[in-house]
């Protein structure tokens, strides 16, 4: 069976959840093999084994952390040539889309961006993409070379399956061209206790309905009770009630969590574009005609300042806290 290469997202030895999701997807199309650039592979190995990686190709020299983007593209290109995989899967991050583009050129392959699902059809890997602000779903397959696909976080639920995750060192001398952009400084972003917005399995977002910056505290409280990330509509971030980096939507972050809660959000098309592929959507809005209810799996018509405290009380009862 051909391998499916999965580029690992990791922070040192800490494997990011999206990599486990990609391993879950990869199992449908071949033998999952992780490509690990940088340090920490031995620490990450048990987690990769738990989610079905058969092999882990490790390139741990400083070249792979000191330079930007091009080393990973060269590493993947050399493995594509060596192993002729059925596909290469990467998490849809800004940097990885550049890696995928470079890899496509190097291997004369087709590339698909921002898939929210993958299926096998007539012997091909078909990607599902959500386009035009989410109004249209496109199915596409590459016609040339190895399918290179970037997949959005939370497109599938990560499911464990045992694998050997056998570590295999890769020795590769990078070209001078791959060393043309050097990392000069790394600043770790303060994220606090909450999960990252794009990665979170649960997102609780607040809209103009919260009424003020102080009113937004109820959204944080609900998010914390569920171990969720906090999101916001643009009305909230434009008003300065919450930082812009938490904006969900067409001009913010695209999320696709297992559960999305839209609290006091009308559901404008630009907001929906960033969250409508969420698996389950719950909306709380006092206006029964709010467009968000067209999209919601569960909706509560009511004042969020009455509904959310009741919800919090129930969550606390269930969690016994
Ligand atoms: C080019 C462009 C890009 C954009 N990009 C984005 C984007 O990325 N993300 C984004 O979110 N928007 C984006 N917008 C803005 C978008 O069009 C909407 O204006 C915005 O999403 C509205 O935010 P909102 O739902 O919080 O506010 P509103 O539309 O004002 O809705 C507030 C909702 O709260 C409800 N409400 C009020 N009080 C309560 C209460 N006490 N309890 C319960 N419900 C209550 C109201 O009934 C209403 O439905 C963009 C717009 C443009 C033109």
Coordinates of C-alpha atoms and ligand atoms in Angstrom, one line a residue:
X1 CA 0.0 0.0 0.0
X2 CA 1.3 3.4 -0.9
X3 CA 2.1 5.9 1.9
X4 CA 0.2 9.1 2.5
X5 CA 2.7 11.7 3.8
X6 CA 1.4 14.0 6.6
X7 CA 3.5 17.0 7.5
X8 CA 3.5 17.2 11.3
X9 CA 2.4 20.4 13.0
X10 CA 4.2 20.5 16.3
X11 CA 5.7 22.7 19.0
X12 CA 8.8 20.8 20.1
X13 CA 7.6 17.3 20.9
X14 CA 4.0 18.5 21.4
X15 CA 1.9 17.2 18.4
X16 CA -0.9 19.6 17.4
X17 CA -4.4 18.1 17.1
X18 CA -4.6 18.9 13.4
X19 CA -1.9 16.4 12.7
X20 CA -3.9 13.7 14.4
X21 CA -6.9 14.7 12.2
X22 CA -4.7 14.4 9.1
X23 CA -3.6 11.0 10.2
X24 CA -7.2 9.9 10.6
X25 CA -7.9 11.2 7.0
X26 CA -4.7 9.6 5.6
X27 CA -5.7 6.1 6.7
X28 CA -8.5 6.1 4.1
X29 CA -6.1 6.4 1.3
X30 CA -2.9 4.5 2.2
X31 CA -0.4 4.0 5.0
X32 CA 0.0 7.2 7.1
X33 CA 3.6 8.4 7.3
X34 CA 4.5 11.5 9.2
X35 CA 7.1 13.9 8.0
X36 CA 8.7 15.7 11.0
X37 CA 10.9 18.7 10.5
X38 CA 12.8 20.0 13.5
X39 CA 13.3 18.7 17.0
X40 CA 11.1 16.6 19.3
X41 CA 10.2 13.6 17.1
X42 CA 11.0 11.1 19.9
X43 CA 8.7 12.9 22.3
X44 CA 5.9 13.2 19.7
X45 CA 6.2 9.5 18.6
X46 CA 3.8 7.9 21.2
X47 CA 1.0 10.3 20.1
X48 CA 1.7 9.7 16.4
X49 CA 1.6 5.9 17.1
X50 CA -1.7 6.2 18.9
X51 CA -3.3 7.8 15.9
X52 CA -2.0 5.3 13.4
X53 CA 1.3 6.6 11.9
X54 CA 3.2 3.7 10.5
X55 CA 6.4 5.6 10.0
X56 CA 7.8 9.0 11.0
X57 CA 10.4 10.5 8.6
X58 CA 12.6 12.8 10.8
X59 CA 14.7 15.7 9.6
X60 CA 15.9 17.2 12.8
X61 CA 18.8 19.4 11.9
X62 CA 18.8 23.1 12.7
X63 CA 18.5 23.8 8.9
X64 CA 14.8 22.8 9.3
X65 CA 14.1 25.3 12.0
X66 CA 16.5 28.1 11.1
X67 CA 15.0 28.8 7.6
X68 CA 11.5 29.6 6.5
X69 CA 9.2 27.4 4.4
X70 CA 11.6 26.3 1.6
X71 CA 13.4 23.5 3.7
X72 CA 10.1 21.8 4.4
X73 CA 9.2 22.0 0.6
X74 CA 12.6 20.5 -0.3
X75 CA 12.2 17.8 2.4
X76 CA 8.8 16.8 1.2
X77 CA 9.9 16.9 -2.5
X78 CA 12.7 14.5 -1.8
X79 CA 10.4 12.1 0.0
X80 CA 7.8 12.3 -2.8
X81 CA 10.5 11.3 -5.3
X82 CA 11.7 8.5 -3.0
X83 CA 8.5 7.0 -1.8
X84 CA 5.9 7.9 -4.5
X85 CA 3.1 8.5 -2.0
X86 CA -0.6 8.4 -2.7
X87 CA -0.9 12.0 -1.4
X88 CA 0.7 14.6 0.7
X89 CA -1.5 16.2 3.4
X90 CA -0.7 19.5 5.2
X91 CA -2.7 21.5 7.7
X92 CA -4.1 24.6 6.1
X93 CA -1.9 27.3 7.6
X94 CA -0.6 30.3 5.8
X95 CA 2.9 28.9 5.9
X96 CA 1.9 25.4 4.8
X97 CA 0.0 26.8 1.7
X98 CA 3.4 28.2 0.6
X99 CA 5.1 24.9 1.4
X100 CA 2.4 23.1 -0.7
X101 CA 2.8 25.5 -3.6
X102 CA 6.5 25.1 -3.7
X103 CA 6.2 21.3 -3.4
X104 CA 3.7 21.3 -6.3
X105 CA 6.1 23.1 -8.5
X106 CA 9.1 20.9 -7.5
X107 CA 7.2 17.7 -8.2
X108 CA 5.0 18.8 -11.1
X109 CA 1.9 18.0 -9.1
X110 CA -1.5 19.4 -8.6
X111 CA -2.3 21.2 -5.3
X112 CA -5.6 21.8 -3.5
X113 CA -6.1 24.3 -0.7
X114 CA -8.4 24.6 2.3
X115 CA -10.1 21.2 1.9
X116 CA -12.8 20.5 4.5
X117 CA -13.1 16.9 3.6
X118 CA -11.5 14.2 1.4
X119 CA -13.2 11.2 -0.2
X120 CA -12.0 8.4 -2.6
X121 CA -13.9 8.5 -5.9
X122 CA -13.0 6.4 -9.0
X123 CA -9.5 5.8 -7.7
X124 CA -8.9 9.5 -7.0
X125 CA -8.7 11.5 -3.9
X126 CA -11.4 14.1 -4.1
X127 CA -11.2 17.2 -1.9
X128 CA -14.3 19.1 -0.7
X129 CA -13.8 22.9 -0.6
X130 CA -16.2 25.5 0.7
X131 CA -16.0 28.7 -1.6
X132 CA -17.6 32.0 -2.3
X133 CA -18.1 32.8 1.4
X134 CA -19.3 29.3 1.9
X135 CA -22.2 29.6 -0.5
X136 CA -20.8 26.8 -2.8
X137 CA -19.2 23.5 -2.1
X138 CA -16.7 22.4 -4.8
X139 CA -15.3 18.9 -5.3
X140 CA -11.9 18.8 -7.0
X141 CA -9.2 16.3 -7.8
X142 CA -5.7 16.9 -9.1
X143 CA -5.0 15.7 -12.6
X144 CA -1.2 15.7 -12.5
X145 CA 1.4 14.1 -10.2
X146 CA 0.9 13.5 -6.5
X147 CA -2.2 15.1 -4.9
X148 CA -1.0 17.8 -2.5
X149 CA -3.8 18.9 -0.2
X150 CA -4.0 21.4 2.6
X151 CA -6.8 20.6 5.0
X152 CA -8.5 22.9 7.4
X153 CA -8.2 22.1 11.1
X154 CA -11.3 20.4 12.6
X155 CA -12.4 19.0 9.2
X156 CA -12.6 15.6 10.8
X157 CA -12.6 14.3 14.3
X158 CA -9.3 12.6 15.2
X159 CA -9.7 8.9 15.9
X160 CA -7.1 6.7 17.5
X161 CA -5.8 3.6 15.7
X162 CA -2.6 1.9 16.6
X163 CA 0.5 2.3 14.4
X164 CA 4.2 1.6 14.8
X165 CA 5.3 5.2 14.2
X166 CA 8.8 3.8 13.4
X167 CA 11.3 6.7 13.4
X168 CA 13.3 6.9 10.2
X169 CA 16.0 9.6 10.0
X170 CA 16.2 11.5 6.7
X171 CA 19.5 13.0 5.7
X172 CA 19.1 15.8 3.3
X173 CA 21.4 18.6 2.3
X174 CA 19.4 21.7 1.6
X175 CA 20.1 23.8 -1.5
X176 CA 21.5 27.3 -1.0
X177 CA 18.2 28.6 -2.4
X178 CA 16.3 26.9 0.5
X179 CA 18.4 28.9 2.9
X180 CA 17.7 32.3 1.5
X181 CA 15.2 33.4 4.2
X182 CA 16.6 32.9 7.8
X183 CA 14.6 33.1 11.0
X184 CA 16.1 35.8 13.1
X185 CA 13.8 35.7 16.1
X186 CA 11.0 33.7 17.5
X187 CA 8.4 35.2 19.8
X188 CA 6.0 32.9 21.5
X189 CA 2.5 34.3 21.5
X190 CA 0.8 34.6 24.8
X191 CA -2.4 32.5 24.3
X192 CA -3.4 31.9 27.9
X193 CA -5.2 28.8 29.0
X194 CA -7.7 28.7 26.1
X195 CA -7.3 26.5 23.0
X196 CA -6.3 28.2 19.8
X197 CA -9.2 29.5 17.8
X198 CA -8.5 27.7 14.5
X199 CA -7.7 24.4 16.3
X200 CA -10.4 24.3 19.0
X201 CA -13.0 21.6 19.1
X202 CA -15.5 24.0 20.6
X203 CA -15.8 27.7 19.8
X204 CA -18.1 30.1 21.7
X205 CA -18.5 33.4 19.8
X206 CA -20.1 36.6 20.9
X207 CA -21.7 39.3 18.7
X208 CA -23.0 42.8 19.0
X209 CA -25.9 41.4 21.1
X210 CA -23.5 41.4 24.2
X211 CA -23.9 45.1 24.2
X212 CA -20.5 46.2 25.4
X213 CA -16.9 45.2 26.1
X214 CA -18.0 44.4 29.7
X215 CA -20.9 42.4 28.4
X216 CA -18.5 40.2 26.5
X217 CA -17.3 38.6 29.7
X218 CA -20.3 36.3 29.7
X219 CA -18.9 34.8 26.4
X220 CA -15.5 34.1 28.0
X221 CA -17.3 32.5 31.0
X222 CA -19.3 30.2 28.8
X223 CA -16.2 29.3 26.8
X224 CA -14.2 28.5 29.9
X225 CA -16.9 26.3 31.3
X226 CA -16.7 24.2 28.1
X227 CA -12.9 24.3 27.6
X228 CA -13.6 26.3 24.4
X229 CA -11.9 29.0 22.4
X230 CA -13.5 32.4 22.3
X231 CA -14.5 34.0 18.9
X232 CA -16.2 37.2 18.0
X233 CA -18.1 38.8 15.2
X234 CA -16.6 41.8 13.3
X235 CA -19.1 44.1 14.9
X236 CA -17.5 43.3 18.2
X237 CA -13.9 43.5 17.1
X238 CA -14.6 46.8 15.1
X239 CA -16.2 48.3 18.2
X240 CA -13.0 47.4 20.2
X241 CA -14.9 45.2 22.6
X242 CA -12.6 42.2 21.9
X243 CA -9.2 41.9 20.0
X244 CA -9.3 41.5 16.2
X245 CA -7.4 38.3 16.3
X246 CA -10.5 36.6 17.6
X247 CA -12.7 37.6 14.7
X248 CA -14.4 34.8 12.9
X249 CA -15.5 35.2 9.3
X250 CA -14.5 36.1 5.8
X251 CA -12.0 38.7 6.9
X252 CA -11.1 36.9 10.1
X253 CA -10.3 33.3 11.1
X254 CA -12.1 30.4 9.5
X255 CA -13.1 27.8 12.0
X256 CA -14.7 24.4 11.6
X257 CA -15.1 23.0 15.2
X258 CA -17.2 20.1 16.4
X259 CA -19.4 22.7 18.2
X260 CA -19.8 26.4 17.4
X261 CA -22.0 28.6 19.6
X262 CA -23.1 31.9 18.1
X263 CA -24.3 34.1 21.0
X264 CA -26.0 37.4 20.0
X265 CA -24.7 37.1 16.4
X266 CA -27.1 37.8 13.5
X267 CA -25.4 35.5 11.1
X268 CA -24.4 37.8 8.3
X269 CA -23.0 36.1 5.2
X270 CA -19.4 37.3 6.0
X271 CA -19.6 35.8 9.5
X272 CA -21.1 32.5 8.2
X273 CA -18.3 32.2 5.7
X274 CA -15.9 31.6 8.6
X275 CA -18.0 29.1 10.6
X276 CA -20.6 27.4 8.5
X277 CA -18.6 24.1 8.1
X278 CA -18.8 23.6 11.9
X279 CA -20.2 20.2 12.7
X280 CA -22.9 21.4 15.2
X281 CA -24.1 25.0 15.4
X282 CA -26.0 26.4 18.4
X283 CA -27.4 29.9 18.2
X284 CA -28.8 32.2 20.9
X285 CA -30.6 35.3 19.6
X286 CA -33.5 37.3 20.8
X287 CA -34.7 37.8 17.2
X288 CA -36.5 34.7 15.8
X289 CA -35.9 36.0 12.3
X290 CA -32.1 36.3 12.7
X291 CA -30.4 34.6 9.7
X292 CA -28.2 32.5 12.0
X293 CA -31.2 30.3 12.7
X294 CA -31.2 29.2 9.1
X295 CA -27.9 27.6 9.7
X296 CA -28.2 26.5 13.4
X297 CA -28.8 22.8 14.4
X298 CA -30.2 24.1 17.7
X299 CA -31.5 27.6 18.4
X300 CA -32.7 29.4 21.5
X301 CA -34.8 32.5 20.9
X302 CA -34.2 34.6 24.0
X303 CA -32.1 37.3 25.7
X304 CA -28.6 36.0 26.0
X305 CA -28.3 37.5 29.4
X306 CA -31.1 35.2 30.6
X307 CA -30.2 32.1 28.5
X308 CA -26.4 31.9 29.0
X309 CA -26.5 32.1 32.9
X310 CA -29.0 29.2 32.9
X311 CA -26.8 27.3 30.5
X312 CA -23.8 27.9 32.8
X313 CA -25.7 26.7 35.8
X314 CA -26.6 23.5 34.0
X315 CA -23.0 22.9 32.8
X316 CA -21.8 23.4 36.3
X317 CA -24.3 20.9 37.7
X318 CA -23.3 18.3 35.1
X319 CA -19.6 18.8 35.6
X320 CA -20.2 18.7 39.4
X321 CA -18.2 22.0 39.9
Ligands
LIG1 C1 -16.2 43.0 3.3 C2 -16.8 42.6 4.6 C3 -16.2 41.7 5.4 C4 -16.7 41.3 6.6 N1 -16.1 40.3 7.3 C5 -16.7 39.9 8.5 C6 -16.1 38.8 9.2 O1 -15.0 38.3 8.9 N2 -16.7 38.4 10.3 C7 -17.9 39.0 10.8 O2 -18.4 38.6 11.8 N3 -18.5 40.0 10.1 C8 -17.9 40.5 8.9 N4 -18.4 41.5 8.3 C9 -19.5 42.2 8.9 C10 -20.9 41.6 8.7 O3 -21.5 42.0 7.5 C11 -21.8 41.9 9.9 O4 -21.9 43.3 10.0 C12 -21.4 41.4 11.3 O5 -21.1 40.0 11.2 C13 -22.5 41.7 12.3 O6 -22.0 41.2 13.6 P1 -23.1 40.8 14.7 O7 -23.9 39.7 14.2 O8 -22.4 40.7 15.9 O9 -24.0 42.1 14.8 P2 -25.5 42.4 14.3 O10 -25.7 42.1 12.9 O11 -25.8 43.8 14.8 O12 -26.3 41.4 15.1 C14 -26.5 41.4 16.5 C15 -27.5 40.3 16.9 O13 -27.6 40.2 18.3 C16 -29.0 40.0 18.6 N5 -29.1 40.5 19.9 C17 -29.1 41.7 20.4 N6 -29.2 41.8 21.7 C18 -29.4 40.5 22.1 C19 -29.6 39.9 23.4 N7 -29.6 40.6 24.5 N8 -29.7 38.5 23.4 C20 -29.7 37.8 22.3 N9 -29.5 38.3 21.1 C21 -29.3 39.7 21.0 C22 -29.7 40.8 17.5 O14 -31.0 40.2 17.4 C23 -28.9 40.6 16.3 O15 -29.3 39.4 15.5 C24 -17.9 41.9 7.0 C25 -18.5 42.9 6.3 C26 -18.0 43.2 5.1 C27 -18.7 44.3 4.2

